[in-house]
């Protein structure tokens, strides 16, 4: 029987280490060590010709495999018993972070721009927290913020790249080592293990630095490929 593309990766994610799956380990680290509320994502399923589709019923899903479905986003929790039950039944399910509230938020941008932005912000001396990467987009995790705070921040900027997305209260983000329709989710800059909670920069620091890094080239163009 011909192996379906992506099947080998899903099988690897189901392998058990010390009696627990790789995905369960990741979900428990988020929920119990860092107190980040998580829930399983909908995941993907194989289609015709080896294509991978979202397991939700929407054929034009904008975030295949990388979003909550059943249970819904409001079910996200830090309770270890619930996390174990979810991933015992679905050991390869993506780990979805419910952003906002007391949980981290995020600012995401296209992958090419994200890679260059992280390098440029490093040159500028901007301290970044964890960075999540997929083949399509990179996300910079930031400290929790409210929607009014974000609105004031964006209003104060002369220009903000339209390709930036803000994952705040009521939002979500797939975390490593999830497999989604957009590919594998990985840490470009991983949280330090053993800490009570990964350090996170404030959203204004990241946004203002991104605007500064992308502006000011000769001719008024952008240094980052948004």
PDB file of C-alpha atoms in Angstrom:
ATOM      1  CA  UNK A   1       0.000   0.000   0.000  1.00  0.00           C
ATOM      2  CA  UNK A   2       1.378   3.390  -0.974  1.00  0.00           C
ATOM      3  CA  UNK A   3       2.089   5.662   1.997  1.00  0.00           C
ATOM      4  CA  UNK A   4      -0.108   8.749   2.023  1.00  0.00           C
ATOM      5  CA  UNK A   5       1.997  11.970   2.207  1.00  0.00           C
ATOM      6  CA  UNK A   6       2.059  13.253   5.785  1.00  0.00           C
ATOM      7  CA  UNK A   7       1.066   9.885   7.252  1.00  0.00           C
ATOM      8  CA  UNK A   8       4.576   9.122   8.474  1.00  0.00           C
ATOM      9  CA  UNK A   9       4.729  12.410  10.360  1.00  0.00           C
ATOM     10  CA  UNK A  10       1.379  11.773  12.003  1.00  0.00           C
ATOM     11  CA  UNK A  11       2.542   8.330  13.080  1.00  0.00           C
ATOM     12  CA  UNK A  12       5.683   9.847  14.583  1.00  0.00           C
ATOM     13  CA  UNK A  13       3.559  12.287  16.553  1.00  0.00           C
ATOM     14  CA  UNK A  14       1.614   9.349  17.977  1.00  0.00           C
ATOM     15  CA  UNK A  15       4.711   7.565  19.231  1.00  0.00           C
ATOM     16  CA  UNK A  16       4.866   7.412  22.964  1.00  0.00           C
ATOM     17  CA  UNK A  17       7.607   8.700  25.174  1.00  0.00           C
ATOM     18  CA  UNK A  18       7.320   7.536  28.780  1.00  0.00           C
ATOM     19  CA  UNK A  19       3.715   6.467  28.180  1.00  0.00           C
ATOM     20  CA  UNK A  20       2.649   9.792  26.647  1.00  0.00           C
ATOM     21  CA  UNK A  21       2.332  10.978  23.052  1.00  0.00           C
ATOM     22  CA  UNK A  22       4.524  13.760  21.708  1.00  0.00           C
ATOM     23  CA  UNK A  23       1.503  16.030  21.284  1.00  0.00           C
ATOM     24  CA  UNK A  24       0.257  15.293  24.796  1.00  0.00           C
ATOM     25  CA  UNK A  25       3.683  16.214  26.165  1.00  0.00           C
ATOM     26  CA  UNK A  26       3.510  19.555  24.343  1.00  0.00           C
ATOM     27  CA  UNK A  27      -0.062  20.256  25.452  1.00  0.00           C
ATOM     28  CA  UNK A  28       0.728  19.447  29.093  1.00  0.00           C
ATOM     29  CA  UNK A  29       3.804  21.684  29.051  1.00  0.00           C
ATOM     30  CA  UNK A  30       1.675  24.589  27.837  1.00  0.00           C
ATOM     31  CA  UNK A  31      -1.193  23.941  30.222  1.00  0.00           C
ATOM     32  CA  UNK A  32       0.550  22.925  33.447  1.00  0.00           C
ATOM     33  CA  UNK A  33       4.027  24.503  33.308  1.00  0.00           C
ATOM     34  CA  UNK A  34       3.203  27.764  31.539  1.00  0.00           C
ATOM     35  CA  UNK A  35      -0.537  28.011  32.414  1.00  0.00           C
ATOM     36  CA  UNK A  36      -1.487  28.627  28.794  1.00  0.00           C
ATOM     37  CA  UNK A  37      -5.061  27.462  27.974  1.00  0.00           C
ATOM     38  CA  UNK A  38      -5.046  24.940  25.138  1.00  0.00           C
ATOM     39  CA  UNK A  39      -7.410  22.617  23.291  1.00  0.00           C
ATOM     40  CA  UNK A  40      -7.071  20.162  20.385  1.00  0.00           C
ATOM     41  CA  UNK A  41      -7.333  21.491  16.851  1.00  0.00           C
ATOM     42  CA  UNK A  42      -9.549  19.925  14.221  1.00  0.00           C
ATOM     43  CA  UNK A  43      -6.603  18.391  12.346  1.00  0.00           C
ATOM     44  CA  UNK A  44      -6.425  17.243   8.738  1.00  0.00           C
ATOM     45  CA  UNK A  45      -7.470  14.278   6.645  1.00  0.00           C
ATOM     46  CA  UNK A  46      -6.110  12.870   3.365  1.00  0.00           C
ATOM     47  CA  UNK A  47      -7.899  13.679   0.143  1.00  0.00           C
ATOM     48  CA  UNK A  48      -7.604  12.592  -3.452  1.00  0.00           C
ATOM     49  CA  UNK A  49      -4.179  12.468  -5.015  1.00  0.00           C
ATOM     50  CA  UNK A  50      -2.408  12.737  -1.690  1.00  0.00           C
ATOM     51  CA  UNK A  51      -3.803  16.211  -0.960  1.00  0.00           C
ATOM     52  CA  UNK A  52      -4.417  17.146   2.668  1.00  0.00           C
ATOM     53  CA  UNK A  53      -7.703  18.772   3.685  1.00  0.00           C
ATOM     54  CA  UNK A  54      -9.094  20.218   6.880  1.00  0.00           C
ATOM     55  CA  UNK A  55     -11.153  17.726   8.852  1.00  0.00           C
ATOM     56  CA  UNK A  56     -13.880  20.330   9.383  1.00  0.00           C
ATOM     57  CA  UNK A  57     -16.913  20.346   7.051  1.00  0.00           C
ATOM     58  CA  UNK A  58     -15.956  23.603   5.288  1.00  0.00           C
ATOM     59  CA  UNK A  59     -14.314  22.903   1.897  1.00  0.00           C
ATOM     60  CA  UNK A  60     -12.825  26.421   1.696  1.00  0.00           C
ATOM     61  CA  UNK A  61     -11.414  26.459   5.225  1.00  0.00           C
ATOM     62  CA  UNK A  62      -8.957  29.358   5.642  1.00  0.00           C
ATOM     63  CA  UNK A  63      -6.865  27.627   8.340  1.00  0.00           C
ATOM     64  CA  UNK A  64      -6.939  23.910   7.452  1.00  0.00           C
ATOM     65  CA  UNK A  65      -6.342  21.752  10.495  1.00  0.00           C
ATOM     66  CA  UNK A  66      -5.150  24.679  12.605  1.00  0.00           C
ATOM     67  CA  UNK A  67      -8.349  25.803  14.291  1.00  0.00           C
ATOM     68  CA  UNK A  68     -10.740  24.588  17.009  1.00  0.00           C
ATOM     69  CA  UNK A  69     -13.933  22.844  15.945  1.00  0.00           C
ATOM     70  CA  UNK A  70     -15.167  20.275  18.455  1.00  0.00           C
ATOM     71  CA  UNK A  71     -14.632  21.290  21.196  1.00  0.00           C
ATOM     72  CA  UNK A  72     -14.939  25.002  20.519  1.00  0.00           C
ATOM     73  CA  UNK A  73     -12.496  27.700  21.555  1.00  0.00           C
ATOM     74  CA  UNK A  74     -14.270  28.421  24.855  1.00  0.00           C
ATOM     75  CA  UNK A  75     -13.329  24.922  26.051  1.00  0.00           C
ATOM     76  CA  UNK A  76      -9.608  25.812  26.205  1.00  0.00           C
ATOM     77  CA  UNK A  77      -8.202  24.941  29.607  1.00  0.00           C
ATOM     78  CA  UNK A  78      -5.113  24.501  31.770  1.00  0.00           C
ATOM     79  CA  UNK A  79      -6.630  21.472  33.520  1.00  0.00           C
ATOM     80  CA  UNK A  80      -4.242  18.522  33.157  1.00  0.00           C
ATOM     81  CA  UNK A  81      -7.007  15.905  33.402  1.00  0.00           C
ATOM     82  CA  UNK A  82      -8.953  17.430  30.531  1.00  0.00           C
ATOM     83  CA  UNK A  83      -5.797  17.799  28.424  1.00  0.00           C
ATOM     84  CA  UNK A  84      -4.880  14.131  29.010  1.00  0.00           C
ATOM     85  CA  UNK A  85      -8.389  13.001  28.077  1.00  0.00           C
ATOM     86  CA  UNK A  86      -8.410  15.012  24.844  1.00  0.00           C
ATOM     87  CA  UNK A  87      -5.042  13.802  23.578  1.00  0.00           C
ATOM     88  CA  UNK A  88      -5.559  10.241  24.758  1.00  0.00           C
ATOM     89  CA  UNK A  89      -8.473  10.107  22.352  1.00  0.00           C
ATOM     90  CA  UNK A  90      -6.777  12.152  19.606  1.00  0.00           C
ATOM     91  CA  UNK A  91      -3.016  11.724  20.085  1.00  0.00           C
ATOM     92  CA  UNK A  92      -1.997  13.559  16.887  1.00  0.00           C
ATOM     93  CA  UNK A  93      -4.379  16.520  17.260  1.00  0.00           C
ATOM     94  CA  UNK A  94      -2.751  19.960  16.842  1.00  0.00           C
ATOM     95  CA  UNK A  95      -2.179  21.976  20.014  1.00  0.00           C
ATOM     96  CA  UNK A  96      -4.217  25.185  19.822  1.00  0.00           C
ATOM     97  CA  UNK A  97      -3.499  28.109  22.145  1.00  0.00           C
ATOM     98  CA  UNK A  98      -6.484  30.295  23.072  1.00  0.00           C
ATOM     99  CA  UNK A  99      -4.904  33.752  22.955  1.00  0.00           C
ATOM    100  CA  UNK A 100      -5.788  36.705  25.144  1.00  0.00           C
ATOM    101  CA  UNK A 101      -7.069  37.088  28.672  1.00  0.00           C
ATOM    102  CA  UNK A 102      -4.148  35.963  30.830  1.00  0.00           C
ATOM    103  CA  UNK A 103      -2.679  33.933  27.976  1.00  0.00           C
ATOM    104  CA  UNK A 104      -0.119  35.152  25.442  1.00  0.00           C
ATOM    105  CA  UNK A 105      -1.242  37.054  22.380  1.00  0.00           C
ATOM    106  CA  UNK A 106       0.639  37.114  19.077  1.00  0.00           C
ATOM    107  CA  UNK A 107       1.509  39.206  16.046  1.00  0.00           C
ATOM    108  CA  UNK A 108       1.943  37.210  12.838  1.00  0.00           C
ATOM    109  CA  UNK A 109       3.239  38.068   9.381  1.00  0.00           C
ATOM    110  CA  UNK A 110       4.197  36.238   6.165  1.00  0.00           C
ATOM    111  CA  UNK A 111       7.060  33.780   6.614  1.00  0.00           C
ATOM    112  CA  UNK A 112       9.624  35.580   4.436  1.00  0.00           C
ATOM    113  CA  UNK A 113       8.924  38.903   6.148  1.00  0.00           C
ATOM    114  CA  UNK A 114       8.908  37.154   9.529  1.00  0.00           C
ATOM    115  CA  UNK A 115      12.350  35.664   9.042  1.00  0.00           C
ATOM    116  CA  UNK A 116      13.810  38.989   7.973  1.00  0.00           C
ATOM    117  CA  UNK A 117      11.966  40.841  10.743  1.00  0.00           C
ATOM    118  CA  UNK A 118      13.372  38.589  13.474  1.00  0.00           C
ATOM    119  CA  UNK A 119      16.889  39.142  12.107  1.00  0.00           C
ATOM    120  CA  UNK A 120      16.375  42.895  11.810  1.00  0.00           C
ATOM    121  CA  UNK A 121      14.874  43.229  15.296  1.00  0.00           C
ATOM    122  CA  UNK A 122      17.861  41.321  16.662  1.00  0.00           C
ATOM    123  CA  UNK A 123      20.171  43.877  15.025  1.00  0.00           C
ATOM    124  CA  UNK A 124      18.115  46.641  16.624  1.00  0.00           C
ATOM    125  CA  UNK A 125      18.563  45.071  20.047  1.00  0.00           C
ATOM    126  CA  UNK A 126      14.860  44.283  20.492  1.00  0.00           C
ATOM    127  CA  UNK A 127      14.335  41.394  22.910  1.00  0.00           C
ATOM    128  CA  UNK A 128      11.837  38.896  21.523  1.00  0.00           C
ATOM    129  CA  UNK A 129       9.966  36.108  23.241  1.00  0.00           C
ATOM    130  CA  UNK A 130       8.989  32.788  21.638  1.00  0.00           C
ATOM    131  CA  UNK A 131       8.552  32.794  17.860  1.00  0.00           C
ATOM    132  CA  UNK A 132       6.295  30.231  16.140  1.00  0.00           C
ATOM    133  CA  UNK A 133       6.973  29.388  12.493  1.00  0.00           C
ATOM    134  CA  UNK A 134       5.075  27.610   9.725  1.00  0.00           C
ATOM    135  CA  UNK A 135       5.943  27.495   6.016  1.00  0.00           C
ATOM    136  CA  UNK A 136       3.373  30.266   5.443  1.00  0.00           C
ATOM    137  CA  UNK A 137       3.566  32.589   8.471  1.00  0.00           C
ATOM    138  CA  UNK A 138       5.659  33.399  11.530  1.00  0.00           C
ATOM    139  CA  UNK A 139       4.107  34.558  14.802  1.00  0.00           C
ATOM    140  CA  UNK A 140       5.823  36.582  17.535  1.00  0.00           C
ATOM    141  CA  UNK A 141       4.283  35.864  20.929  1.00  0.00           C
ATOM    142  CA  UNK A 142       3.625  38.917  23.076  1.00  0.00           C
ATOM    143  CA  UNK A 143       2.238  39.715  26.518  1.00  0.00           C
ATOM    144  CA  UNK A 144      -1.573  39.766  26.852  1.00  0.00           C
ATOM    145  CA  UNK A 145      -3.270  42.938  25.648  1.00  0.00           C
ATOM    146  CA  UNK A 146      -6.857  44.134  25.442  1.00  0.00           C
ATOM    147  CA  UNK A 147      -8.649  45.138  22.253  1.00  0.00           C
ATOM    148  CA  UNK A 148      -8.851  48.803  23.365  1.00  0.00           C
ATOM    149  CA  UNK A 149      -5.084  48.770  24.001  1.00  0.00           C
ATOM    150  CA  UNK A 150      -4.469  47.365  20.523  1.00  0.00           C
ATOM    151  CA  UNK A 151      -6.787  49.934  18.973  1.00  0.00           C
ATOM    152  CA  UNK A 152      -4.935  52.820  20.620  1.00  0.00           C
ATOM    153  CA  UNK A 153      -1.598  51.375  19.543  1.00  0.00           C
ATOM    154  CA  UNK A 154      -2.606  51.018  15.888  1.00  0.00           C
ATOM    155  CA  UNK A 155      -4.210  54.470  15.863  1.00  0.00           C
ATOM    156  CA  UNK A 156      -0.954  56.016  17.085  1.00  0.00           C
ATOM    157  CA  UNK A 157       1.051  54.574  14.169  1.00  0.00           C
ATOM    158  CA  UNK A 158       1.403  56.487  10.918  1.00  0.00           C
ATOM    159  CA  UNK A 159       1.458  53.204   9.020  1.00  0.00           C
ATOM    160  CA  UNK A 160       1.096  49.512   9.871  1.00  0.00           C
ATOM    161  CA  UNK A 161       1.676  46.735   7.276  1.00  0.00           C
ATOM    162  CA  UNK A 162      -1.682  45.313   6.218  1.00  0.00           C
ATOM    163  CA  UNK A 163      -0.221  41.793   6.255  1.00  0.00           C
ATOM    164  CA  UNK A 164       0.180  41.850  10.054  1.00  0.00           C
ATOM    165  CA  UNK A 165      -2.411  39.793  11.924  1.00  0.00           C
ATOM    166  CA  UNK A 166      -3.156  40.195  15.600  1.00  0.00           C
ATOM    167  CA  UNK A 167      -4.105  37.160  17.672  1.00  0.00           C
ATOM    168  CA  UNK A 168      -5.679  38.673  20.753  1.00  0.00           C
ATOM    169  CA  UNK A 169      -8.652  37.998  22.990  1.00  0.00           C
ATOM    170  CA  UNK A 170     -10.969  35.485  21.342  1.00  0.00           C
ATOM    171  CA  UNK A 171      -8.241  34.350  18.945  1.00  0.00           C
ATOM    172  CA  UNK A 172      -6.089  31.263  18.630  1.00  0.00           C
ATOM    173  CA  UNK A 173      -2.744  30.019  17.364  1.00  0.00           C
ATOM    174  CA  UNK A 174      -1.431  26.541  16.543  1.00  0.00           C
ATOM    175  CA  UNK A 175       1.671  25.654  18.571  1.00  0.00           C
ATOM    176  CA  UNK A 176       4.544  23.228  17.897  1.00  0.00           C
ATOM    177  CA  UNK A 177       4.859  20.429  17.057  1.00  0.00           C
ATOM    178  CA  UNK A 178       1.428  20.481  15.411  1.00  0.00           C
ATOM    179  CA  UNK A 179       0.870  19.262  11.868  1.00  0.00           C
ATOM    180  CA  UNK A 180      -1.603  21.417   9.934  1.00  0.00           C
ATOM    181  CA  UNK A 181      -2.726  21.908   6.361  1.00  0.00           C
ATOM    182  CA  UNK A 182      -0.089  24.649   6.070  1.00  0.00           C
ATOM    183  CA  UNK A 183       2.640  22.251   7.173  1.00  0.00           C
ATOM    184  CA  UNK A 184       4.534  21.588  10.370  1.00  0.00           C
ATOM    185  CA  UNK A 185       4.472  24.158  13.167  1.00  0.00           C
ATOM    186  CA  UNK A 186       7.861  24.654  14.833  1.00  0.00           C
ATOM    187  CA  UNK A 187       9.649  26.929  17.274  1.00  0.00           C
ATOM    188  CA  UNK A 188      11.928  29.364  15.476  1.00  0.00           C
ATOM    189  CA  UNK A 189      12.738  30.740  18.910  1.00  0.00           C
ATOM    190  CA  UNK A 190      11.649  28.292  21.591  1.00  0.00           C
ATOM    191  CA  UNK A 191      10.599  29.117  25.156  1.00  0.00           C
ATOM    192  CA  UNK A 192      13.213  28.256  27.734  1.00  0.00           C
ATOM    193  CA  UNK A 193      12.387  24.963  29.378  1.00  0.00           C
ATOM    194  CA  UNK A 194      11.931  24.842  33.119  1.00  0.00           C
ATOM    195  CA  UNK A 195      10.717  28.429  33.510  1.00  0.00           C
ATOM    196  CA  UNK A 196       7.446  29.156  35.300  1.00  0.00           C
ATOM    197  CA  UNK A 197       6.312  30.976  32.181  1.00  0.00           C
ATOM    198  CA  UNK A 198       8.171  32.164  29.074  1.00  0.00           C
ATOM    199  CA  UNK A 199       9.046  35.859  29.048  1.00  0.00           C
ATOM    200  CA  UNK A 200       6.941  37.885  26.591  1.00  0.00           C
ATOM    201  CA  UNK A 201       7.533  41.376  25.154  1.00  0.00           C
ATOM    202  CA  UNK A 202       4.812  43.997  25.137  1.00  0.00           C
ATOM    203  CA  UNK A 203       2.861  44.292  21.887  1.00  0.00           C
ATOM    204  CA  UNK A 204       3.792  47.963  21.418  1.00  0.00           C
ATOM    205  CA  UNK A 205       7.489  47.084  21.508  1.00  0.00           C
ATOM    206  CA  UNK A 206       7.056  44.537  18.725  1.00  0.00           C
ATOM    207  CA  UNK A 207       4.733  46.601  16.527  1.00  0.00           C
ATOM    208  CA  UNK A 208       6.762  49.806  16.806  1.00  0.00           C
ATOM    209  CA  UNK A 209       9.964  47.884  16.078  1.00  0.00           C
ATOM    210  CA  UNK A 210       8.370  46.180  13.057  1.00  0.00           C
ATOM    211  CA  UNK A 211       7.207  49.524  11.690  1.00  0.00           C
ATOM    212  CA  UNK A 212      10.657  51.026  12.249  1.00  0.00           C
ATOM    213  CA  UNK A 213      12.382  48.008  10.682  1.00  0.00           C
ATOM    214  CA  UNK A 214      10.168  48.084   7.603  1.00  0.00           C
ATOM    215  CA  UNK A 215      10.254  51.810   6.881  1.00  0.00           C
ATOM    216  CA  UNK A 216      12.883  54.352   5.947  1.00  0.00           C
ATOM    217  CA  UNK A 217      14.458  52.853   2.839  1.00  0.00           C
ATOM    218  CA  UNK A 218      15.480  55.073  -0.090  1.00  0.00           C
ATOM    219  CA  UNK A 219      12.401  55.969  -2.079  1.00  0.00           C
ATOM    220  CA  UNK A 220      10.073  55.351   0.832  1.00  0.00           C
ATOM    221  CA  UNK A 221       9.901  51.605   0.328  1.00  0.00           C
ATOM    222  CA  UNK A 222       9.994  48.806   2.873  1.00  0.00           C
ATOM    223  CA  UNK A 223      13.048  46.847   3.976  1.00  0.00           C
ATOM    224  CA  UNK A 224      10.825  43.864   4.797  1.00  0.00           C
ATOM    225  CA  UNK A 225       9.018  41.853   2.084  1.00  0.00           C
ATOM    226  CA  UNK A 226       5.446  42.379   3.230  1.00  0.00           C
TER     227      UNK A 226
END
